[in-house]
mmCIF file of C-alpha atoms and ligand atoms in Angstrom:
data_model
loop_
_atom_site.group_PDB
_atom_site.id
_atom_site.type_symbol
_atom_site.label_atom_id
_atom_site.label_comp_id
_atom_site.label_asym_id
_atom_site.label_seq_id
_atom_site.Cartn_x
_atom_site.Cartn_y
_atom_site.Cartn_z
ATOM 1 C CA MET A 18 11.805 10.959 -16.977
ATOM 2 C CA LYS A 19 12.159 7.529 -18.597
ATOM 3 C CA ILE A 20 9.235 5.135 -18.242
ATOM 4 C CA TYR A 21 9.419 1.389 -18.794
ATOM 5 C CA LEU A 22 6.581 0.545 -21.178
ATOM 6 C CA ASP A 23 6.114 -2.920 -22.653
ATOM 7 C CA GLY A 24 9.778 -3.765 -23.003
ATOM 8 C CA LYS A 25 11.100 -0.300 -23.902
ATOM 9 C CA PHE A 26 12.264 2.752 -22.005
ATOM 10 C CA VAL A 27 10.410 5.762 -23.386
ATOM 11 C CA ASP A 28 10.205 9.456 -22.536
ATOM 12 C CA GLU A 29 7.358 10.518 -20.288
ATOM 13 C CA ALA A 30 5.641 12.276 -23.224
ATOM 14 C CA ASP A 31 5.652 9.045 -25.229
ATOM 15 C CA ALA A 32 4.473 6.800 -22.382
ATOM 16 C CA LYS A 33 0.893 6.311 -23.546
ATOM 17 C CA VAL A 34 -1.682 3.543 -23.365
ATOM 18 C CA SER A 35 -4.730 3.047 -25.562
ATOM 19 C CA VAL A 36 -8.191 4.369 -24.654
ATOM 20 C CA PHE A 37 -9.301 0.761 -25.319
ATOM 21 C CA ASP A 38 -7.052 -0.591 -22.550
ATOM 22 C CA HIS A 39 -9.255 -2.388 -20.010
ATOM 23 C CA GLY A 40 -7.074 -1.054 -17.204
ATOM 24 C CA LEU A 41 -8.487 2.359 -18.094
ATOM 25 C CA LEU A 42 -11.986 1.261 -19.149
ATOM 26 C CA TYR A 43 -12.674 -1.052 -16.185
ATOM 27 C CA GLY A 44 -9.810 -0.863 -13.699
ATOM 28 C CA ASP A 45 -8.931 -4.355 -14.913
ATOM 29 C CA GLY A 46 -5.331 -4.789 -13.863
ATOM 30 C CA VAL A 47 -2.985 -4.929 -10.888
ATOM 31 C CA PHE A 48 -0.267 -2.725 -9.460
ATOM 32 C CA GLU A 49 2.413 -2.248 -6.833
ATOM 33 C CA GLY A 50 3.797 0.786 -5.020
ATOM 34 C CA ILE A 51 7.404 0.251 -3.929
ATOM 35 C CA ARG A 52 10.103 2.403 -2.322
ATOM 36 C CA LEU A 53 13.722 2.885 -3.297
ATOM 37 C CA TYR A 54 15.871 4.001 -0.369
ATOM 38 C CA GLY A 55 19.535 4.937 -0.838
ATOM 39 C CA GLY A 56 19.845 2.744 -3.943
ATOM 40 C CA ASN A 57 18.091 -0.282 -2.374
ATOM 41 C CA ILE A 58 14.593 -1.354 -3.376
ATOM 42 C CA PHE A 59 12.769 -2.212 -0.162
ATOM 43 C CA ARG A 60 11.390 -5.766 -0.080
ATOM 44 C CA LEU A 61 11.307 -6.014 -3.888
ATOM 45 C CA GLU A 62 10.794 -9.787 -3.911
ATOM 46 C CA GLU A 63 7.776 -9.487 -1.596
ATOM 47 C CA HIS A 64 6.235 -6.786 -3.763
ATOM 48 C CA LEU A 65 6.793 -8.870 -6.899
ATOM 49 C CA GLU A 66 5.288 -11.900 -5.215
ATOM 50 C CA ARG A 67 2.207 -9.860 -4.241
ATOM 51 C CA LEU A 68 1.963 -8.596 -7.836
ATOM 52 C CA GLU A 69 2.105 -12.199 -9.081
ATOM 53 C CA TYR A 70 -0.579 -13.294 -6.598
ATOM 54 C CA SER A 71 -2.808 -10.319 -7.510
ATOM 55 C CA ALA A 72 -2.431 -11.201 -11.206
ATOM 56 C CA LYS A 73 -3.128 -14.869 -10.552
ATOM 57 C CA ALA A 74 -6.259 -13.989 -8.592
ATOM 58 C CA ILE A 75 -7.719 -12.098 -11.557
ATOM 59 C CA LEU A 76 -6.464 -14.651 -14.114
ATOM 60 C CA LEU A 77 -4.051 -12.188 -15.680
ATOM 61 C CA THR A 78 -0.834 -13.577 -17.108
ATOM 62 C CA LEU A 79 2.065 -11.273 -16.311
ATOM 63 C CA PRO A 80 4.093 -10.422 -19.400
ATOM 64 C CA LEU A 81 7.406 -10.808 -17.499
ATOM 65 C CA THR A 82 9.026 -13.509 -15.384
ATOM 66 C CA ARG A 83 10.099 -12.719 -11.792
ATOM 67 C CA GLU A 84 13.667 -12.192 -12.981
ATOM 68 C CA GLN A 85 12.559 -9.881 -15.796
ATOM 69 C CA LEU A 86 10.258 -7.936 -13.441
ATOM 70 C CA SER A 87 13.125 -7.455 -11.038
ATOM 71 C CA TRP A 88 15.485 -6.322 -13.795
ATOM 72 C CA ALA A 89 12.936 -3.919 -15.357
ATOM 73 C CA THR A 90 12.238 -2.361 -11.943
ATOM 74 C CA CYS A 91 15.940 -1.855 -11.149
ATOM 75 C CA GLU A 92 16.691 -0.635 -14.682
ATOM 76 C CA THR A 93 13.912 1.990 -14.460
ATOM 77 C CA CYS A 94 15.646 3.389 -11.354
ATOM 78 C CA ARG A 95 19.056 3.304 -13.083
ATOM 79 C CA GLN A 96 17.764 4.951 -16.286
ATOM 80 C CA ASN A 97 16.451 7.842 -14.195
ATOM 81 C CA GLY A 98 19.603 8.131 -12.063
ATOM 82 C CA LEU A 99 17.542 7.748 -8.891
ATOM 83 C CA THR A 100 18.634 6.555 -5.472
ATOM 84 C CA ASP A 101 15.441 7.466 -3.583
ATOM 85 C CA ALA A 102 12.068 7.152 -5.239
ATOM 86 C CA TYR A 103 8.548 5.809 -5.264
ATOM 87 C CA LEU A 104 8.095 3.080 -7.886
ATOM 88 C CA ARG A 105 4.788 2.242 -9.477
ATOM 89 C CA LEU A 106 4.469 -1.076 -11.336
ATOM 90 C CA VAL A 107 1.249 -1.440 -13.311
ATOM 91 C CA VAL A 108 -0.011 -4.359 -15.367
ATOM 92 C CA THR A 109 -3.220 -3.780 -17.297
ATOM 93 C CA ARG A 110 -5.423 -6.330 -19.059
ATOM 94 C CA GLY A 111 -4.479 -4.595 -22.313
ATOM 95 C CA VAL A 112 -6.429 -3.502 -25.356
ATOM 96 C CA GLY A 113 -9.825 -5.067 -26.038
ATOM 97 C CA ASP A 114 -13.253 -4.028 -27.238
ATOM 98 C CA LEU A 115 -15.840 -2.055 -25.262
ATOM 99 C CA GLY A 116 -17.231 -5.177 -23.607
ATOM 100 C CA LEU A 117 -15.968 -6.545 -20.293
ATOM 101 C CA SER A 118 -14.480 -9.756 -21.733
ATOM 102 C CA PRO A 119 -10.856 -10.038 -20.661
ATOM 103 C CA TRP A 120 -10.364 -12.928 -23.101
ATOM 104 C CA LEU A 121 -10.729 -10.401 -25.917
ATOM 105 C CA CYS A 122 -7.637 -8.574 -24.622
ATOM 106 C CA PRO A 123 -4.808 -10.636 -26.123
ATOM 107 C CA LYS A 124 -1.828 -8.768 -24.679
ATOM 108 C CA PRO A 125 -1.431 -7.311 -21.185
ATOM 109 C CA SER A 126 0.427 -4.033 -20.935
ATOM 110 C CA MET A 127 3.036 -3.253 -18.326
ATOM 111 C CA PHE A 128 4.636 -0.009 -17.266
ATOM 112 C CA ILE A 129 6.939 1.141 -14.479
ATOM 113 C CA ILE A 130 7.205 4.718 -13.261
ATOM 114 C CA ALA A 131 9.987 5.833 -10.915
ATOM 115 C CA SER A 132 9.080 9.129 -9.372
ATOM 116 C CA LYS A 133 9.595 11.368 -6.389
ATOM 117 C CA ILE A 134 7.342 10.679 -3.426
ATOM 118 C CA THR A 135 5.020 13.111 -1.669
ATOM 119 C CA LEU A 136 4.949 12.093 1.964
ATOM 120 C CA TYR A 137 2.657 13.329 4.679
ATOM 121 C CA PRO A 138 4.037 16.660 5.955
ATOM 122 C CA GLN A 139 6.788 16.153 8.579
ATOM 123 C CA GLU A 140 4.642 17.777 11.317
ATOM 124 C CA HIS A 141 2.347 14.730 11.212
ATOM 125 C CA TYR A 142 5.267 12.361 11.893
ATOM 126 C CA ASP A 143 6.244 14.630 14.804
ATOM 127 C CA ASN A 144 2.754 15.306 16.206
ATOM 128 C CA GLY A 145 0.575 12.523 14.772
ATOM 129 C CA LEU A 146 -2.442 12.506 12.466
ATOM 130 C CA ALA A 147 -6.074 13.185 13.379
ATOM 131 C CA ILE A 148 -8.207 10.782 11.352
ATOM 132 C CA VAL A 149 -11.875 9.837 11.053
ATOM 133 C CA THR A 150 -14.000 6.782 10.327
ATOM 134 C CA VAL A 151 -15.787 7.196 7.005
ATOM 135 C CA PRO A 152 -19.282 5.898 6.119
ATOM 136 C CA THR A 153 -18.138 4.032 2.995
ATOM 137 C CA ARG A 154 -17.442 0.429 3.955
ATOM 138 C CA ARG A 155 -14.340 -1.402 2.721
ATOM 139 C CA ILE A 156 -15.404 -3.760 -0.018
ATOM 140 C CA GLY A 157 -15.810 -7.303 1.317
ATOM 141 C CA PRO A 158 -13.574 -10.256 0.431
ATOM 142 C CA ALA A 159 -16.606 -12.038 -1.066
ATOM 143 C CA ALA A 160 -17.125 -9.198 -3.555
ATOM 144 C CA LEU A 161 -13.516 -8.318 -4.380
ATOM 145 C CA PRO A 162 -10.763 -9.564 -2.067
ATOM 146 C CA PRO A 163 -8.901 -6.491 -0.762
ATOM 147 C CA THR A 164 -5.793 -8.696 -0.755
ATOM 148 C CA ILE A 165 -5.767 -8.187 -4.536
ATOM 149 C CA LYS A 166 -3.974 -4.934 -5.286
ATOM 150 C CA SER A 167 -6.113 -4.213 -8.320
ATOM 151 C CA LEU A 168 -6.464 -1.048 -10.366
ATOM 152 C CA ASN A 169 -10.038 -0.852 -9.094
ATOM 153 C CA TYR A 170 -9.538 1.658 -6.258
ATOM 154 C CA LEU A 171 -12.870 3.489 -6.376
ATOM 155 C CA ASN A 172 -13.896 2.082 -2.985
ATOM 156 C CA ASN A 173 -10.743 3.562 -1.424
ATOM 157 C CA ILE A 174 -11.154 6.813 -3.366
ATOM 158 C CA LEU A 175 -14.686 7.278 -1.968
ATOM 159 C CA GLY A 176 -13.199 6.780 1.490
ATOM 160 C CA LYS A 177 -10.477 9.322 0.739
ATOM 161 C CA ILE A 178 -13.017 11.905 -0.498
ATOM 162 C CA GLU A 179 -15.061 11.457 2.665
ATOM 163 C CA ALA A 180 -11.930 11.810 4.801
ATOM 164 C CA LYS A 181 -11.236 15.151 3.102
ATOM 165 C CA GLN A 182 -14.841 16.259 3.627
ATOM 166 C CA PHE A 183 -14.252 15.673 7.355
ATOM 167 C CA GLY A 184 -10.925 17.538 7.175
ATOM 168 C CA ALA A 185 -8.723 14.438 7.583
ATOM 169 C CA LEU A 186 -5.845 13.129 5.472
ATOM 170 C CA GLU A 187 -6.613 9.437 6.106
ATOM 171 C CA ALA A 188 -9.609 7.461 7.278
ATOM 172 C CA ILE A 189 -10.520 4.217 8.959
ATOM 173 C CA MET A 190 -12.692 2.009 6.754
ATOM 174 C CA LEU A 191 -14.875 -0.614 8.417
ATOM 175 C CA ASN A 192 -15.992 -3.830 6.777
ATOM 176 C CA ASP A 193 -19.639 -4.848 6.301
ATOM 177 C CA GLN A 194 -19.728 -6.318 9.826
ATOM 178 C CA GLY A 195 -18.511 -3.065 11.355
ATOM 179 C CA TYR A 196 -14.994 -4.287 12.162
ATOM 180 C CA VAL A 197 -11.987 -2.152 11.299
ATOM 181 C CA ALA A 198 -10.535 -3.291 7.966
ATOM 182 C CA GLU A 199 -7.816 -0.758 7.120
ATOM 183 C CA CYS A 200 -7.381 2.818 5.931
ATOM 184 C CA THR A 201 -7.887 4.071 2.384
ATOM 185 C CA ALA A 202 -4.221 3.430 1.518
ATOM 186 C CA ASP A 203 -2.627 2.240 4.762
ATOM 187 C CA ASN A 204 -2.893 -0.560 7.305
ATOM 188 C CA VAL A 205 -3.727 0.240 10.913
ATOM 189 C CA PHE A 206 -2.161 -0.808 14.234
ATOM 190 C CA ILE A 207 -2.930 0.008 17.851
ATOM 191 C CA VAL A 208 -0.931 -0.469 21.031
ATOM 192 C CA HIS A 209 -2.847 -1.478 24.139
ATOM 193 C CA LYS A 210 -1.249 -2.363 27.489
ATOM 194 C CA GLY A 211 2.084 -3.039 25.783
ATOM 195 C CA GLU A 212 0.658 -5.254 23.040
ATOM 196 C CA ILE A 213 0.634 -4.338 19.339
ATOM 197 C CA ILE A 214 -2.655 -5.248 17.645
ATOM 198 C CA THR A 215 -3.696 -5.121 13.988
ATOM 199 C CA PRO A 216 -6.840 -6.310 12.181
ATOM 200 C CA SER A 217 -6.376 -9.677 10.515
ATOM 201 C CA ALA A 218 -6.181 -9.445 6.735
ATOM 202 C CA SER A 219 -9.338 -11.591 6.536
ATOM 203 C CA GLN A 220 -11.320 -8.589 7.863
ATOM 204 C CA GLY A 221 -10.706 -6.929 4.496
ATOM 205 C CA ALA A 222 -7.203 -5.502 4.491
ATOM 206 C CA LEU A 223 -4.410 -5.556 1.984
ATOM 207 C CA ARG A 224 -1.516 -7.640 3.313
ATOM 208 C CA GLY A 225 0.733 -4.577 3.383
ATOM 209 C CA ILE A 226 4.455 -5.043 2.932
ATOM 210 C CA THR A 227 5.027 -2.360 5.580
ATOM 211 C CA ARG A 228 2.525 -4.174 7.818
ATOM 212 C CA GLY A 229 4.645 -7.326 7.377
ATOM 213 C CA THR A 230 7.769 -5.343 8.191
ATOM 214 C CA VAL A 231 6.190 -4.087 11.430
ATOM 215 C CA ILE A 232 5.303 -7.686 12.342
ATOM 216 C CA ASP A 233 9.004 -8.581 11.832
ATOM 217 C CA ILE A 234 10.100 -5.534 13.853
ATOM 218 C CA ALA A 235 7.814 -6.542 16.732
ATOM 219 C CA LYS A 236 9.443 -10.005 16.748
ATOM 220 C CA GLU A 237 12.922 -8.491 16.720
ATOM 221 C CA LEU A 238 12.097 -6.047 19.532
ATOM 222 C CA LYS A 239 10.297 -8.828 21.438
ATOM 223 C CA LEU A 240 7.077 -6.806 21.537
ATOM 224 C CA PRO A 241 3.936 -8.956 21.667
ATOM 225 C CA LEU A 242 1.808 -8.641 18.517
ATOM 226 C CA ARG A 243 -1.626 -10.023 17.747
ATOM 227 C CA GLU A 244 -3.784 -10.052 14.601
ATOM 228 C CA THR A 245 -7.428 -9.974 15.609
ATOM 229 C CA ASP A 246 -10.867 -8.373 15.115
ATOM 230 C CA MET A 247 -10.878 -4.706 15.994
ATOM 231 C CA THR A 248 -13.672 -2.167 16.442
ATOM 232 C CA ARG A 249 -13.568 1.639 16.533
ATOM 233 C CA TYR A 250 -13.888 1.373 20.315
ATOM 234 C CA ASP A 251 -10.550 -0.481 20.448
ATOM 235 C CA ILE A 252 -8.868 2.417 18.638
ATOM 236 C CA TRP A 253 -10.623 5.104 20.702
ATOM 237 C CA CYS A 254 -9.445 3.398 23.908
ATOM 238 C CA ALA A 255 -5.956 2.400 22.696
ATOM 239 C CA ASP A 256 -2.782 3.796 24.225
ATOM 240 C CA GLU A 257 -1.243 4.383 20.785
ATOM 241 C CA CYS A 258 -2.191 4.065 17.146
ATOM 242 C CA PHE A 259 -0.173 4.176 13.939
ATOM 243 C CA LEU A 260 -0.634 3.530 10.233
ATOM 244 C CA THR A 261 1.703 1.778 7.822
ATOM 245 C CA GLY A 262 2.199 1.919 4.075
ATOM 246 C CA SER A 263 4.950 2.132 1.494
ATOM 247 C CA GLY A 264 4.151 5.814 1.019
ATOM 248 C CA ALA A 265 3.328 6.678 4.638
ATOM 249 C CA GLU A 266 5.984 4.379 6.188
ATOM 250 C CA VAL A 267 5.001 4.353 9.889
ATOM 251 C CA ILE A 268 2.919 7.368 10.923
ATOM 252 C CA PRO A 269 1.427 8.038 14.362
ATOM 253 C CA VAL A 270 -2.303 8.707 14.831
ATOM 254 C CA VAL A 271 -3.339 10.752 17.866
ATOM 255 C CA LYS A 272 -7.047 11.276 17.263
ATOM 256 C CA LEU A 273 -9.906 9.236 15.790
ATOM 257 C CA ASP A 274 -13.433 10.602 15.373
ATOM 258 C CA GLY A 275 -12.684 13.500 17.721
ATOM 259 C CA ARG A 276 -11.438 11.184 20.522
ATOM 260 C CA VAL A 277 -7.857 11.717 21.688
ATOM 261 C CA ILE A 278 -5.859 8.461 21.561
ATOM 262 C CA GLY A 279 -3.674 7.792 24.627
ATOM 263 C CA SER A 280 -1.668 10.860 25.622
ATOM 264 C CA GLY A 281 -2.533 12.660 22.387
ATOM 265 C CA LYS A 282 1.116 12.464 21.329
ATOM 266 C CA PRO A 283 2.985 9.828 19.264
ATOM 267 C CA GLY A 284 3.524 6.990 21.754
ATOM 268 C CA PRO A 285 6.820 5.353 22.792
ATOM 269 C CA ILE A 286 6.171 2.021 21.044
ATOM 270 C CA THR A 287 5.140 3.804 17.837
ATOM 271 C CA GLN A 288 8.380 5.787 17.991
ATOM 272 C CA GLN A 289 10.407 2.632 18.636
ATOM 273 C CA VAL A 290 8.792 0.898 15.645
ATOM 274 C CA LEU A 291 9.279 3.960 13.421
ATOM 275 C CA ALA A 292 12.971 4.238 14.374
ATOM 276 C CA SER A 293 13.510 0.542 13.677
ATOM 277 C CA PHE A 294 11.671 0.854 10.341
ATOM 278 C CA ARG A 295 13.849 3.812 9.290
ATOM 279 C CA ARG A 296 16.999 1.794 10.123
ATOM 280 C CA ARG A 297 15.790 -1.270 8.216
ATOM 281 C CA VAL A 298 14.975 0.515 4.954
ATOM 282 C CA LEU A 299 18.587 1.658 4.672
ATOM 283 C CA VAL A 300 20.097 -1.795 5.053
ATOM 284 C CA GLU A 301 17.466 -4.207 3.738
ATOM 285 C CA GLY A 302 16.638 -4.359 0.088
ATOM 286 C CA THR A 303 17.759 -5.158 -3.423
ATOM 287 C CA LYS A 304 20.669 -3.076 -4.762
ATOM 288 C CA ILE A 305 19.706 -1.546 -8.102
HETATM 289 N N1 PMP B 412 -3.993 -0.810 2.255
HETATM 290 C C1 PMP B 412 -4.253 -0.299 1.047
HETATM 291 C C2 PMP B 412 -5.666 -0.228 0.581
HETATM 292 C C3 PMP B 412 -3.200 0.162 0.240
HETATM 293 O O1 PMP B 412 -3.459 0.673 -0.974
HETATM 294 C C4 PMP B 412 -1.870 0.086 0.712
HETATM 295 C C5 PMP B 412 -0.739 0.542 -0.148
HETATM 296 N N2 PMP B 412 -0.665 1.929 -0.251
HETATM 297 C C6 PMP B 412 -1.651 -0.423 2.005
HETATM 298 C C7 PMP B 412 -2.742 -0.904 2.729
HETATM 299 C C8 PMP B 412 -0.269 -0.546 2.563
HETATM 300 O O2 PMP B 412 0.454 -1.542 1.873
HETATM 301 P P1 PMP B 412 2.028 -1.487 1.678
HETATM 302 O O3 PMP B 412 2.624 -1.437 3.032
HETATM 303 O O4 PMP B 412 2.352 -2.727 0.938
HETATM 304 O O5 PMP B 412 2.328 -0.243 0.892
#
């Protein structure tokens, strides 16, 4: 496997960063997770824009321009002869001393990995996921805006560990006020009386690219969609529920906290959205 690392393509064994890199020492950096489908990178420009915004928010100067980022991402796919993959773009603060000071890290580091993706097992797309609400709250926008896709994922990892302790693969995370924010690595949607509803990003969610795609799909299919506050009750009493993410795509949820959602089977609107999503990823995107 060839990895893009600071301007060069190197073998996996040589793709190394320093133990003094603040990305490793403090989670000081930003990243993106992107999909390549049939030789097209899905919504590359949107992912690169989000990477730029994340970097701007933490006062990190990206080492590459938009054009260079785009080229390096495509070239990593080409170098590995891939047509379908999961791409991970990472920009770290770079090497510094053992203090926090980012201004003592003169050069950010950037790497791109193009790898195979492990999806949820197919049975969960067919039958839906059973998920739980975890006690760990999603970190609030006043502490660390969840709209920043930073390398600091410990909050999500605690949520993921708790999900596993309850025997679930994903979990709902609430914000400090008790409203639904998102899942540990996915955004959440419900369907109620024909309307698609998702928590507004201001409740503490990442503005997911797949979430944005579902909003576009709803417009195209003329399905009403609303971004609003959501509680666990709204999910328990919904007709349908599904999660979205670059890795998960669109995955149905049929149970939350032991309550069966709707009919207990992936709902018709979820299936319509999933089918439309699967069509889009094959035609939309940047050719590598
Ligand atoms: N929320 C979180 C916390 C995430 O890490 C992700 C990405 N895996 C998502 C939502 C979904 O975002 P996207 O659709 O851009 O992958």
